[in-house]
mmCIF file of C-alpha atoms in Angstrom:
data_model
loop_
_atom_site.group_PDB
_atom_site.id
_atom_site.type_symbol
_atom_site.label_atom_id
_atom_site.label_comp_id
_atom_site.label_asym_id
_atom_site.label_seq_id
_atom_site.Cartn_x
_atom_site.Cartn_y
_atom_site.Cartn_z
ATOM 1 C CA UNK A 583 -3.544 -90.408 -137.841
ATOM 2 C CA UNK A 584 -7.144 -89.522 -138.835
ATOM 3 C CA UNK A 585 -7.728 -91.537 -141.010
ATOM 4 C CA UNK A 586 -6.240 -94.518 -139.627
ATOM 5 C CA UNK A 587 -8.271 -94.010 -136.059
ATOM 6 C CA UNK A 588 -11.564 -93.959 -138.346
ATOM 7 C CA UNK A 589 -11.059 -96.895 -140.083
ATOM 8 C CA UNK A 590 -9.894 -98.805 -136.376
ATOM 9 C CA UNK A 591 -12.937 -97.312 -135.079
ATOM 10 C CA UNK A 592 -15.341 -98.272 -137.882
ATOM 11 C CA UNK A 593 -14.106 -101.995 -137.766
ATOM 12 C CA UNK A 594 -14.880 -102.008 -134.014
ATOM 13 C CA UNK A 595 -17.921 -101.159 -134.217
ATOM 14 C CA UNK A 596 -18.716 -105.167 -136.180
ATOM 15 C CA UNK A 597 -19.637 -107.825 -133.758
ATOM 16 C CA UNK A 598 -17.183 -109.715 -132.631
ATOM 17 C CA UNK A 599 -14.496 -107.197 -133.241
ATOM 18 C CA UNK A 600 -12.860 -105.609 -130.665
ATOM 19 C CA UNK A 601 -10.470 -102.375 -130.169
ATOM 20 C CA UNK A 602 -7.279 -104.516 -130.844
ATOM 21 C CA UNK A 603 -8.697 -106.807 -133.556
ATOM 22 C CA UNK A 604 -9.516 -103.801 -135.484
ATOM 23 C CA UNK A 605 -6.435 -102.278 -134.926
ATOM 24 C CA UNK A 606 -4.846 -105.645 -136.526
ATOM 25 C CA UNK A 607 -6.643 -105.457 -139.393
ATOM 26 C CA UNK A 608 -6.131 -102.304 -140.029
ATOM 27 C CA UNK A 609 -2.347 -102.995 -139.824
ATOM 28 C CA UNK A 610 -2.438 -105.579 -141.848
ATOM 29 C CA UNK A 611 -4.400 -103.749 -144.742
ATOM 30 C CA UNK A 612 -1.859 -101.101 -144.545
ATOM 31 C CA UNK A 613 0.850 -103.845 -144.984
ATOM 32 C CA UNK A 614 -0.949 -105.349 -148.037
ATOM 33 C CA UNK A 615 -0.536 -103.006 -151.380
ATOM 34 C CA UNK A 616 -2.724 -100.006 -151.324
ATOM 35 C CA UNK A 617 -5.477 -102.336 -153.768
ATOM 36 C CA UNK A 618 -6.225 -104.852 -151.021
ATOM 37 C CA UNK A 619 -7.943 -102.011 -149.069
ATOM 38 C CA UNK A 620 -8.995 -100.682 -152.191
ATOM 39 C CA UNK A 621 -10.987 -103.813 -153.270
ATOM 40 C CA UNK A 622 -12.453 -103.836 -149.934
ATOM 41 C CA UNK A 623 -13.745 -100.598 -150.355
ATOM 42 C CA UNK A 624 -14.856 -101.158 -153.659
ATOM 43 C CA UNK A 625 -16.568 -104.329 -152.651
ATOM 44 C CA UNK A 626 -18.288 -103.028 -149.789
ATOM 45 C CA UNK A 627 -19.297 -100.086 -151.723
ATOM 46 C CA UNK A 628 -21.117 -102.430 -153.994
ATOM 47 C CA UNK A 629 -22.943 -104.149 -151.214
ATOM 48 C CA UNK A 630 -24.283 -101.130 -149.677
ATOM 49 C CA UNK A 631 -25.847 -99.661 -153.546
ATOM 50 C CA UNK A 632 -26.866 -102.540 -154.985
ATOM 51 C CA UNK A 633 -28.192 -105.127 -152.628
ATOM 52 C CA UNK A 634 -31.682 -105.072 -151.340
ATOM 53 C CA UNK A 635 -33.818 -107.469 -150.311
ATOM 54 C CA UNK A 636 -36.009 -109.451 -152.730
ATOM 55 C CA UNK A 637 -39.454 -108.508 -153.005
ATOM 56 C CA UNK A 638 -40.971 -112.158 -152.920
ATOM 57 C CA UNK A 639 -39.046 -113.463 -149.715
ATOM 58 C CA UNK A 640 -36.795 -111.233 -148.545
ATOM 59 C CA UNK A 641 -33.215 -112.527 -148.882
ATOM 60 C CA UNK A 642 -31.239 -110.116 -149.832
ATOM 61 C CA UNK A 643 -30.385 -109.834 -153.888
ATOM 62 C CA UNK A 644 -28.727 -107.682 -156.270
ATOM 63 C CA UNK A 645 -31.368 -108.040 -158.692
ATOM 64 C CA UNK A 646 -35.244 -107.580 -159.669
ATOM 65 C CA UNK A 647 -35.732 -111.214 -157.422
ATOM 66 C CA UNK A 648 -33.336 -113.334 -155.793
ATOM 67 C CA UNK A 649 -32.121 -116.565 -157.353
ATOM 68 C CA UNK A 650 -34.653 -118.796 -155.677
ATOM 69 C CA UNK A 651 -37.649 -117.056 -156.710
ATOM 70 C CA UNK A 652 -36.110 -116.550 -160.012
ATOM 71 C CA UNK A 653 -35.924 -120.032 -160.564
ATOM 72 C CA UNK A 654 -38.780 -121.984 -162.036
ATOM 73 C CA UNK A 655 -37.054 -125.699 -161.386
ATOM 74 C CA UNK A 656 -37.831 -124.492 -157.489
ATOM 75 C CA UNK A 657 -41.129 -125.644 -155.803
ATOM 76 C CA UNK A 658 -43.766 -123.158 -155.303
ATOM 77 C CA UNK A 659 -45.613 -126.091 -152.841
ATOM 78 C CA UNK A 660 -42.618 -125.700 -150.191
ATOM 79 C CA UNK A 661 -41.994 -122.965 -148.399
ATOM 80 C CA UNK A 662 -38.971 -122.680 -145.702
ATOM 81 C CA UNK A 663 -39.508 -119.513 -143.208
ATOM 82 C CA UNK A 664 -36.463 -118.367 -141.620
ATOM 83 C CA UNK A 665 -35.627 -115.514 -139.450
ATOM 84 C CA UNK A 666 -32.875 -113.738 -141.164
ATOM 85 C CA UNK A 667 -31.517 -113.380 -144.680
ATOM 86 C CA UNK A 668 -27.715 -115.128 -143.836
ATOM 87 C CA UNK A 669 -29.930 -118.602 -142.656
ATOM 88 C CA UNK A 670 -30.567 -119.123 -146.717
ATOM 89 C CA UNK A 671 -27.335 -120.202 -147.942
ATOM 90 C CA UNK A 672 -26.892 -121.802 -144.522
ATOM 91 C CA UNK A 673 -30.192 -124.478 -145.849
ATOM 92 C CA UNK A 674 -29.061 -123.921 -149.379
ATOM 93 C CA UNK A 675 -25.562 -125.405 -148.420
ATOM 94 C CA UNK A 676 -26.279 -128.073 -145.929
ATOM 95 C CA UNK A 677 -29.647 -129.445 -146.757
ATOM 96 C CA UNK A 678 -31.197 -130.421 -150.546
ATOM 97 C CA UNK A 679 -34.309 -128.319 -150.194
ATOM 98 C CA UNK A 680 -35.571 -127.555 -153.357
ATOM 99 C CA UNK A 681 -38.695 -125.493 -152.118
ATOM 100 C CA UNK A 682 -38.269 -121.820 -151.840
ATOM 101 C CA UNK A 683 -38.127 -119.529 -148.305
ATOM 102 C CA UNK A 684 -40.223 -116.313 -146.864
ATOM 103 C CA UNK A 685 -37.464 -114.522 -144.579
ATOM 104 C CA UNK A 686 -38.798 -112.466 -141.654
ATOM 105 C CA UNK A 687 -36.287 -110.282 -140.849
ATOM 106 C CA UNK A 688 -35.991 -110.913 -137.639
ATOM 107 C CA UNK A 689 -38.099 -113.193 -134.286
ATOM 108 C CA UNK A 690 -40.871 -111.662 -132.271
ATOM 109 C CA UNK A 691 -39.326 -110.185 -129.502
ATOM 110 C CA UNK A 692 -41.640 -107.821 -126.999
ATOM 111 C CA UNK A 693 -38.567 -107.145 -125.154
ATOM 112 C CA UNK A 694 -36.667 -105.794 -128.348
ATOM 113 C CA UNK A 695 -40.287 -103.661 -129.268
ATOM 114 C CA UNK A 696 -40.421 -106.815 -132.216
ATOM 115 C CA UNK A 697 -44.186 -107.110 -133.018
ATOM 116 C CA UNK A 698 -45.693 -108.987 -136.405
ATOM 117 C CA UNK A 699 -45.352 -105.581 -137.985
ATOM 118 C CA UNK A 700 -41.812 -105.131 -137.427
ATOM 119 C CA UNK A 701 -41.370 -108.591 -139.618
ATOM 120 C CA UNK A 702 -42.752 -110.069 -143.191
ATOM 121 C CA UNK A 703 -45.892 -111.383 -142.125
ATOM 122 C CA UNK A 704 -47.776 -110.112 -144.466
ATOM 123 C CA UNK A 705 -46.013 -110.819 -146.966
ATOM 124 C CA UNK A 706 -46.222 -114.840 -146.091
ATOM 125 C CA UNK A 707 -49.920 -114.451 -145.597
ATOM 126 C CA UNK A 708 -49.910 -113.083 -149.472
ATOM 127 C CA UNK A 709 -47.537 -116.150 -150.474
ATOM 128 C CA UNK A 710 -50.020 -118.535 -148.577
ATOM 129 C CA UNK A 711 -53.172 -116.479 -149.869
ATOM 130 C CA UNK A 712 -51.893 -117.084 -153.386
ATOM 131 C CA UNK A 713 -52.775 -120.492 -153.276
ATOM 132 C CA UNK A 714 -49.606 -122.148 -154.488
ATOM 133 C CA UNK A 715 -48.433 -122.766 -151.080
ATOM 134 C CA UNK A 716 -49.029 -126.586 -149.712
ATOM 135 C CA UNK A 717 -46.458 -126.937 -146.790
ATOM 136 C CA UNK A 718 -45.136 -123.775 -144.663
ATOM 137 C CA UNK A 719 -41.537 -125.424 -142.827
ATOM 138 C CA UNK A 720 -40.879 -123.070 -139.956
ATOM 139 C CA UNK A 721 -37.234 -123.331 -139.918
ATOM 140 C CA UNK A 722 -36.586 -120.554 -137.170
ATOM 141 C CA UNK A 723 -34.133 -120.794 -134.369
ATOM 142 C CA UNK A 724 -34.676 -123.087 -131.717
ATOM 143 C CA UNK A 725 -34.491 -120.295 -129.506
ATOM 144 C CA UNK A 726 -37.289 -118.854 -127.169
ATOM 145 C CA UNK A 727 -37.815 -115.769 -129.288
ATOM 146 C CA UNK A 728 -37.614 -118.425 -132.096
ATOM 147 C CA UNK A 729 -40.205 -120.886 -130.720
ATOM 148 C CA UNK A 730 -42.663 -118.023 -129.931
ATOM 149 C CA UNK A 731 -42.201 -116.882 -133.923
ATOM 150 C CA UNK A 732 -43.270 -120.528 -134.880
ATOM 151 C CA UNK A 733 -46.375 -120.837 -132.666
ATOM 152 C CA UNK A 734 -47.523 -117.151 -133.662
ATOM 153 C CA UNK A 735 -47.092 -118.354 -137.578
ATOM 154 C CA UNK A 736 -48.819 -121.155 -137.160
ATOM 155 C CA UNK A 737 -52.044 -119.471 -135.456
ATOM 156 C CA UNK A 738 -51.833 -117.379 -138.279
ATOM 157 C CA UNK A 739 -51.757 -119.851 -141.072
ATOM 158 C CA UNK A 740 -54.903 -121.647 -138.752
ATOM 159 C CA UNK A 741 -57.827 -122.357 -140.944
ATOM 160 C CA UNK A 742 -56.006 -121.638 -144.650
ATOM 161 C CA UNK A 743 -55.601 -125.378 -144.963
ATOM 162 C CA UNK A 744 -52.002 -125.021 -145.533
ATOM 163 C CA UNK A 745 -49.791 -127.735 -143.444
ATOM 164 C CA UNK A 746 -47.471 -126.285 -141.372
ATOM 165 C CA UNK A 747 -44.553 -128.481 -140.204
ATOM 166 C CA UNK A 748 -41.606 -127.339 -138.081
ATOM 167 C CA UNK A 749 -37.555 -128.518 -138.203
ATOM 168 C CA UNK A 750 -37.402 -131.681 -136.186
ATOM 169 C CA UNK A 751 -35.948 -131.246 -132.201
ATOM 170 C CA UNK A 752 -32.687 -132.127 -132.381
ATOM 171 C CA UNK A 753 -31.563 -128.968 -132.937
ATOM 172 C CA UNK A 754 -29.571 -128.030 -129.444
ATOM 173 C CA UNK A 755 -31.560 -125.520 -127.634
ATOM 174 C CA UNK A 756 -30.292 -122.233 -127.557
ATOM 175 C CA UNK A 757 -28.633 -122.902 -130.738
ATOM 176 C CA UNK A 758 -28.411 -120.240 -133.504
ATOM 177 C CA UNK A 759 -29.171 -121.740 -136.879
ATOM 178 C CA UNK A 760 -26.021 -120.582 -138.392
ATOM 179 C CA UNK A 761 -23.663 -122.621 -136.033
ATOM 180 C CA UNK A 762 -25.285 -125.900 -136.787
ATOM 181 C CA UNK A 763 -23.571 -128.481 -138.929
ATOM 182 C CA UNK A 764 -25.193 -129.505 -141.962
ATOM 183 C CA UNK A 765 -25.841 -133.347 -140.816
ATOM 184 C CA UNK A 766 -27.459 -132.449 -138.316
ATOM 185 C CA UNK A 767 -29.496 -129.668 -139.922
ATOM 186 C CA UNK A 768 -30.312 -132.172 -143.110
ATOM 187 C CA UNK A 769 -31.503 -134.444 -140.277
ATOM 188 C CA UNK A 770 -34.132 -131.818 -138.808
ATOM 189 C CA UNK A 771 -35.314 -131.161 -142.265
ATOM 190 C CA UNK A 772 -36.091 -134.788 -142.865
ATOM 191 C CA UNK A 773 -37.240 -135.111 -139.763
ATOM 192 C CA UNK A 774 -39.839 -132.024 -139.925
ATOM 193 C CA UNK A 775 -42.635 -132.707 -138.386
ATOM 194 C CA UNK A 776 -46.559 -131.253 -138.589
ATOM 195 C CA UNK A 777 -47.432 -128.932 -135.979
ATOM 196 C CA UNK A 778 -50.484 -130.927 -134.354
ATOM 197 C CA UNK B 921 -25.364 -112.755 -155.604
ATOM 198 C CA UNK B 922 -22.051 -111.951 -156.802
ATOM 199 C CA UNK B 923 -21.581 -108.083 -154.703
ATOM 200 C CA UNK B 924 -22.041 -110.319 -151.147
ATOM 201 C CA UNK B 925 -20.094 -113.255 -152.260
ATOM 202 C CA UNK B 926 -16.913 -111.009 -153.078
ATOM 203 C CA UNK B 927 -17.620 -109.269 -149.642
ATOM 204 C CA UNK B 928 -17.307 -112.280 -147.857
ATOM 205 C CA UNK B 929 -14.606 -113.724 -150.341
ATOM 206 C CA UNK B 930 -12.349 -110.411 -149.217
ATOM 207 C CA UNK B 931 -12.839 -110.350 -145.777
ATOM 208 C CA UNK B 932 -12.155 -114.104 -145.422
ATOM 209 C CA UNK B 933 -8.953 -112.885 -146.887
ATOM 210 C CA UNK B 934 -8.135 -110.763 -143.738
ATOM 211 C CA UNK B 935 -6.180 -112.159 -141.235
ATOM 212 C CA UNK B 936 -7.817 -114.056 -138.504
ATOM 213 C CA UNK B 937 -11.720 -114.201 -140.486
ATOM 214 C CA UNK B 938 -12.485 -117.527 -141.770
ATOM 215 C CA UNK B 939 -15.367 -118.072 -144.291
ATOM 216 C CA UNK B 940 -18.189 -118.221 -141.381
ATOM 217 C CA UNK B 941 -16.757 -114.860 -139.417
ATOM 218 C CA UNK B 942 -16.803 -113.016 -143.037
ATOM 219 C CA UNK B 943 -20.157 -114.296 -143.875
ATOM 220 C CA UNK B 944 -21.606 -113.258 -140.559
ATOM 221 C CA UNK B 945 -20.275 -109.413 -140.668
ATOM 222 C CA UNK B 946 -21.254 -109.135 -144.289
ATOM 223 C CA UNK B 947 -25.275 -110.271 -143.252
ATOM 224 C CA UNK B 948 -24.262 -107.853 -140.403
ATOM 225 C CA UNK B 949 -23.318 -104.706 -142.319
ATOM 226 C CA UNK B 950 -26.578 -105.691 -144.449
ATOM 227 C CA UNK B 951 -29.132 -105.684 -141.809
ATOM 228 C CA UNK B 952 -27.222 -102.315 -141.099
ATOM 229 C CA UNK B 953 -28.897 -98.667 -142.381
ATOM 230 C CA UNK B 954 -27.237 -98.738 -145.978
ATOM 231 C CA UNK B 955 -24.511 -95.690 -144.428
ATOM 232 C CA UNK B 956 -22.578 -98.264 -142.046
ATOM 233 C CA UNK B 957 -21.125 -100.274 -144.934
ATOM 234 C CA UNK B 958 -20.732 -97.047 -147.357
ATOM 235 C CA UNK B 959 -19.328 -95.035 -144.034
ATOM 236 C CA UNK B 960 -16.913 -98.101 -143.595
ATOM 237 C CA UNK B 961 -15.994 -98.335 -147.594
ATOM 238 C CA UNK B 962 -14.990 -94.732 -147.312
ATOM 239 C CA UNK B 963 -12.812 -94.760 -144.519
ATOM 240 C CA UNK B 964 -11.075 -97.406 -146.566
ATOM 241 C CA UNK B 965 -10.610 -96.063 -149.419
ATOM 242 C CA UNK B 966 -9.105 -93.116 -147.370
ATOM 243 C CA UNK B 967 -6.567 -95.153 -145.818
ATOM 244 C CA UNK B 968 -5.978 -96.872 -148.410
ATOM 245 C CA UNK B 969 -5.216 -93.444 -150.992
ATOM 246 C CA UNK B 970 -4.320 -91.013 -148.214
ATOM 247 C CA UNK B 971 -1.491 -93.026 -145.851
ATOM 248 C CA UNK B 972 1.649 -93.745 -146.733
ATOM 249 C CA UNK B 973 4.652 -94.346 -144.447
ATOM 250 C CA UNK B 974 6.821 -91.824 -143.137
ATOM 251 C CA UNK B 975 9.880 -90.946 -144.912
ATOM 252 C CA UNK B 976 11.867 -90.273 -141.635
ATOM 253 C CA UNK B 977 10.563 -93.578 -139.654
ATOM 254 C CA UNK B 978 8.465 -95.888 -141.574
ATOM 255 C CA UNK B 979 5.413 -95.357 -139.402
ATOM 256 C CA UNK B 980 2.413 -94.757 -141.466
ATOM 257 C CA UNK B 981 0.626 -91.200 -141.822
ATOM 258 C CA UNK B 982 -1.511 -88.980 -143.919
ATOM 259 C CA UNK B 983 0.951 -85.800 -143.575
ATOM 260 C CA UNK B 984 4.183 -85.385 -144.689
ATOM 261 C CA UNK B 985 6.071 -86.547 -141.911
ATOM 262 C CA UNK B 986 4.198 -88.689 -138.878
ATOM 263 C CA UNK B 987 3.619 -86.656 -135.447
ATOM 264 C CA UNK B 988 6.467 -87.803 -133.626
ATOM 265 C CA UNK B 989 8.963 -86.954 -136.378
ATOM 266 C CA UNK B 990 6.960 -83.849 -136.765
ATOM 267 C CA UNK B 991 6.824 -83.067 -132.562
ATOM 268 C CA UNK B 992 10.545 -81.229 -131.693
ATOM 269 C CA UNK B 993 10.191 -81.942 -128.315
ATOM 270 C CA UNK B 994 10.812 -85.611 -129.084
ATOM 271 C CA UNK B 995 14.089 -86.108 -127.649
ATOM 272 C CA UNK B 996 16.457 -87.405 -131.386
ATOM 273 C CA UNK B 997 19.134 -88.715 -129.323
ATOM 274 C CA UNK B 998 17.138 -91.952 -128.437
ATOM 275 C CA UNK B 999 15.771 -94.091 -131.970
ATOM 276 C CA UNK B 1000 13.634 -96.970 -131.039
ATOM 277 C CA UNK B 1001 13.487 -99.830 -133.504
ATOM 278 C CA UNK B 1002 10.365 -101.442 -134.333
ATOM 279 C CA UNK B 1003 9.867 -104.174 -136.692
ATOM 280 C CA UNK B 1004 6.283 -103.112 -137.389
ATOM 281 C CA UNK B 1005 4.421 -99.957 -137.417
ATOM 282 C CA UNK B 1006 1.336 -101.432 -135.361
ATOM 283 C CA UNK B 1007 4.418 -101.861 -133.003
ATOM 284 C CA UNK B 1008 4.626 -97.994 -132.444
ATOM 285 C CA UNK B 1009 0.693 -97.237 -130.650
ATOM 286 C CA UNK B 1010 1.751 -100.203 -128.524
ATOM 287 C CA UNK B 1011 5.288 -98.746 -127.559
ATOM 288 C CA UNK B 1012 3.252 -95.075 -126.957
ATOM 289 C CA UNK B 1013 0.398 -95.975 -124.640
ATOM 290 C CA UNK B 1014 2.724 -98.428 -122.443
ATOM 291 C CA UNK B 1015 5.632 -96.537 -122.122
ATOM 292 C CA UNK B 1016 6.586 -92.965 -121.305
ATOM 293 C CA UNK B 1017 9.570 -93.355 -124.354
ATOM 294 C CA UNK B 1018 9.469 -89.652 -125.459
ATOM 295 C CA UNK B 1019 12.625 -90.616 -128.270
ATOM 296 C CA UNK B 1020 11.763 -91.044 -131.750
ATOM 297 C CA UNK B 1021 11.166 -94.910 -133.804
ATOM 298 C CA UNK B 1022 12.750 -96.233 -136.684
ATOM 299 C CA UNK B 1023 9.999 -98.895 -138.368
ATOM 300 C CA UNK B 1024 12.326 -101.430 -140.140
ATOM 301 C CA UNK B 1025 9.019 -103.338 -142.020
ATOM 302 C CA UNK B 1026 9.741 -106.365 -141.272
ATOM 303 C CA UNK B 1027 12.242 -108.920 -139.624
ATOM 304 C CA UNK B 1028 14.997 -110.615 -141.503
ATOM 305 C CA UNK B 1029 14.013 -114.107 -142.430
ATOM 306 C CA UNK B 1030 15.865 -115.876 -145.064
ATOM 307 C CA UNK B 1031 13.278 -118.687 -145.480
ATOM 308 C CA UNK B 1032 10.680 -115.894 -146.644
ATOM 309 C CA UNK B 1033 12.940 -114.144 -148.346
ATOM 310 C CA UNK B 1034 13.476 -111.398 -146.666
ATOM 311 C CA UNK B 1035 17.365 -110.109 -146.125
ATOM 312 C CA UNK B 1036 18.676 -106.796 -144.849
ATOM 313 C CA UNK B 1037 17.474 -104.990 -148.588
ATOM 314 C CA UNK B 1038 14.096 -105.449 -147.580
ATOM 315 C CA UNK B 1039 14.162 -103.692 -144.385
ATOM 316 C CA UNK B 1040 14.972 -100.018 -143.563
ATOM 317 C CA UNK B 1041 18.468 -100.564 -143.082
ATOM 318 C CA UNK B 1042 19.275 -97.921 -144.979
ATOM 319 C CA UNK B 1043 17.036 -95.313 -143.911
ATOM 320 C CA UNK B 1044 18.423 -96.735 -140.478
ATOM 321 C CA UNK B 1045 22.176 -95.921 -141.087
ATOM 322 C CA UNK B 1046 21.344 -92.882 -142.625
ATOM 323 C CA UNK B 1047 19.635 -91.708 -139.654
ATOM 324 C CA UNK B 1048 22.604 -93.131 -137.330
ATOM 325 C CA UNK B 1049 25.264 -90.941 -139.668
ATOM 326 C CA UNK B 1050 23.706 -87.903 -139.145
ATOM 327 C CA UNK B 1051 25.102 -87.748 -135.930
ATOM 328 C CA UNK B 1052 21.569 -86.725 -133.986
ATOM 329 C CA UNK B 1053 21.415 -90.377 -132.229
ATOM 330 C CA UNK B 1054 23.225 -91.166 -129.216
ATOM 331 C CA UNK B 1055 21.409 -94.474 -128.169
ATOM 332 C CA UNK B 1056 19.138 -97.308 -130.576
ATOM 333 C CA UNK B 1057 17.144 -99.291 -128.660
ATOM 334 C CA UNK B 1058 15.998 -102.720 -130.280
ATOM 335 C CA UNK B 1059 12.640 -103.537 -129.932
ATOM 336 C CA UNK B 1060 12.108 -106.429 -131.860
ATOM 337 C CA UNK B 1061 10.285 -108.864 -131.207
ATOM 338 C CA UNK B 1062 11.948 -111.677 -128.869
ATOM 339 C CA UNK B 1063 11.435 -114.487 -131.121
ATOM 340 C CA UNK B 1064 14.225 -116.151 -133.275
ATOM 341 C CA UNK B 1065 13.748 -113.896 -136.324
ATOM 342 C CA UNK B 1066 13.171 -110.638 -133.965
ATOM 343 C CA UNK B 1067 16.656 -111.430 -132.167
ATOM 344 C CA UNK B 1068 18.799 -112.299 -135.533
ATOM 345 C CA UNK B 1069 17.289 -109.275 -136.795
ATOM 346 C CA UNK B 1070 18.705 -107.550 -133.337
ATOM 347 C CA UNK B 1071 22.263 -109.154 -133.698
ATOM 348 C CA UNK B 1072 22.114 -107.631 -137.548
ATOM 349 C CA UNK B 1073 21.693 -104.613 -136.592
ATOM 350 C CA UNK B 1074 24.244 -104.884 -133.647
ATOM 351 C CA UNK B 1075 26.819 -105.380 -136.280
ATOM 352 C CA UNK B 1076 25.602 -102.747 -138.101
ATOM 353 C CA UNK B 1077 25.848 -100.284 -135.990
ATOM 354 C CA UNK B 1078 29.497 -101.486 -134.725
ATOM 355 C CA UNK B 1079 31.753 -98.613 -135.444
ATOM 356 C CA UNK B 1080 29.712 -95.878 -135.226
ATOM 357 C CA UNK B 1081 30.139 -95.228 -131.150
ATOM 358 C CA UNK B 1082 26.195 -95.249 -130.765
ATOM 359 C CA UNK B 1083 25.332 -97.019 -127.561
ATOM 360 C CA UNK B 1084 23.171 -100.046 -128.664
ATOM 361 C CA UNK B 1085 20.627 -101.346 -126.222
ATOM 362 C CA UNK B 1086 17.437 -103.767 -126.587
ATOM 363 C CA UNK B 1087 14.307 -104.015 -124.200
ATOM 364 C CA UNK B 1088 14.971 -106.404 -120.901
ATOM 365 C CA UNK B 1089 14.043 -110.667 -121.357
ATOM 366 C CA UNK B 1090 12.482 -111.862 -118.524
ATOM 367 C CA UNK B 1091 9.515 -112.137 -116.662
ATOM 368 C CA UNK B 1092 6.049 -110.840 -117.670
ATOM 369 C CA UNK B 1093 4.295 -109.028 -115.079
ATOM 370 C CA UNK B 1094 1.357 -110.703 -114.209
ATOM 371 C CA UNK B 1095 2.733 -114.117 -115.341
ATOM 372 C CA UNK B 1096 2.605 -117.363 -113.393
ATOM 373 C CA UNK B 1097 6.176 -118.716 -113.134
ATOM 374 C CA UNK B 1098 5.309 -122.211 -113.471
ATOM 375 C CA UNK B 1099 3.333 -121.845 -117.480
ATOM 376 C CA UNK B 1100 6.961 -119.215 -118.637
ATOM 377 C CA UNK B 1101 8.909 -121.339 -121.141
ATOM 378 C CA UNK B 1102 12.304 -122.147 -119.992
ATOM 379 C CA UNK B 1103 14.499 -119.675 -122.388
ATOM 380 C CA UNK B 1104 12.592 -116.570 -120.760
ATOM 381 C CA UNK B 1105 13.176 -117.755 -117.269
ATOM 382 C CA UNK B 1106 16.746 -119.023 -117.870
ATOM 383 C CA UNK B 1107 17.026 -115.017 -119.329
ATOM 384 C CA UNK B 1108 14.912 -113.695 -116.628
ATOM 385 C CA UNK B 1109 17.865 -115.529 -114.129
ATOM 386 C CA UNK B 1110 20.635 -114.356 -116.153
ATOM 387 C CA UNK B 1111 19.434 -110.946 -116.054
ATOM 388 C CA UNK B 1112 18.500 -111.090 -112.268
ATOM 389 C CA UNK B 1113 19.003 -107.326 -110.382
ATOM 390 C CA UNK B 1114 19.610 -106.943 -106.777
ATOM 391 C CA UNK B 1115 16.875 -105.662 -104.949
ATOM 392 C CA UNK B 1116 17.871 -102.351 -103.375
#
């Protein structure tokens, strides 16, 4: 069963997916007419060849720039810094930020071998450097990898004049940004407050 | 960002993933090297053009016939019945059963539709007349469509002078007697052996 045993072992291999969950799904999809699997395949297959991340902030986009940057409605003045890609939609969704976002790819993590250069700081020193830039919201996690992000980006933005502010505490500590419900991350974002 | 929205629409669709859990693997496979989600689309589309169920058994393979059929050391006197083909990798690693299976695809269930017609019946009785099988054992599941799918088959098989057996009711090993539901103990009581 060759083929089979890949595919069990391939789904494994995603977090939060275990030997017997895999095995499930891959039951299931063989229970489901041969398209399911099919479209799956298809679907993932346009994931992996045409997404990439945008060149202005880093979520990931099928196209020249991502919808945010595309869009001229959004403002320039604002912008949200997040860790990863998948914490976009999450503001998107749940908040009605209308500024647009630098993602970093990532938190500063010595343990991990996660210096500056490993993330997009450069790239948000070129965003602030451009001048268009008034605010810089760290939203990263509230997380100790995450705090230590937000204190390095704001000794880096020190002396451009640009405001930085921060997602208001409230956030539960330890928290991953992706988990949180949207009240209470609307609430931080109102409730951002200026790094003193 | 259509190609990551349909990723997460289809594997929401899988059994068991919810919006959030598809979401997450899909920002998963895309912080990935580009390979992991094209390696993982290919063993899909594998499975889903290159296995098919076994005409002898109903268990799915990519050969002809699947390796027990195939294996003539598998003792043909003894047929196990399975309602599912996940049912067989459980029945192997557990068990020393060195007979062959019969996958039926399904348990009879009026309210979804699904009568004898829908099931292997047919490929059952065929492989009852050919005069190869001295015992079926029913392993369906013991819940109230597994066991009227058991009686079914009972009566199916009445006539024929195969000996028809099903797996033991009672106790789980490992279980605590106080959280087994009543119908398993009153059946693990019934069923009670004298200890030697």
């Amino acid at each position: 069963m060759g083929a089979i045993d890949d595919l069990v072992a391939e789904l494994a291999r995603l977090p939060g997916i275990g030997h017997k969950t895999a095995q499930r799904l891959t039951f299931h999809l063989l229970q489901q007419p041969r398209e399911r699997a099919e479209r799956l395949a298809a679907t993932l297959g346009a994931v992996a060849t045409r997404v990439h991340p945008c060149p202005e902030c880093g979520t990931f986009t099928e196209d020249a720039r991502c919808t945010v940057c595309d869009d001229p409605r959004r403002d320039a003045t604002l912008l949200c810094v997040v860790e990863e890609a998948s914490a976009v939609p999450v503001v998107e969704r749940a908040t009605g930020f209308r500024g647009r976002y630098l993602v970093l790819g990532g938190r500063l993590s010595p343990l991990e071998g996660v210096g500056p250069e490993q993330l997009r700081m450069a790239l948000l020193r070129r965003r602030v450097a451009s001048g268009e830039v008034r605010e810089v919201i760290l939203a990263t996690n509230p997380s100790l990898e995450g705090e230590a992000t937000a204190t390095y980006i704001h000794q880096l933005l020190d002396g451009t004049g640009v405001k930085v502010t921060r997602l208001a505490r409230g956030l539960p500590v330890g928290g991953d940004l992706e988990y949180i419900d949207g009240v209470t991350l609307s609430h931080a974002l109102d409730a951002r407050q200026e790094v003193p």
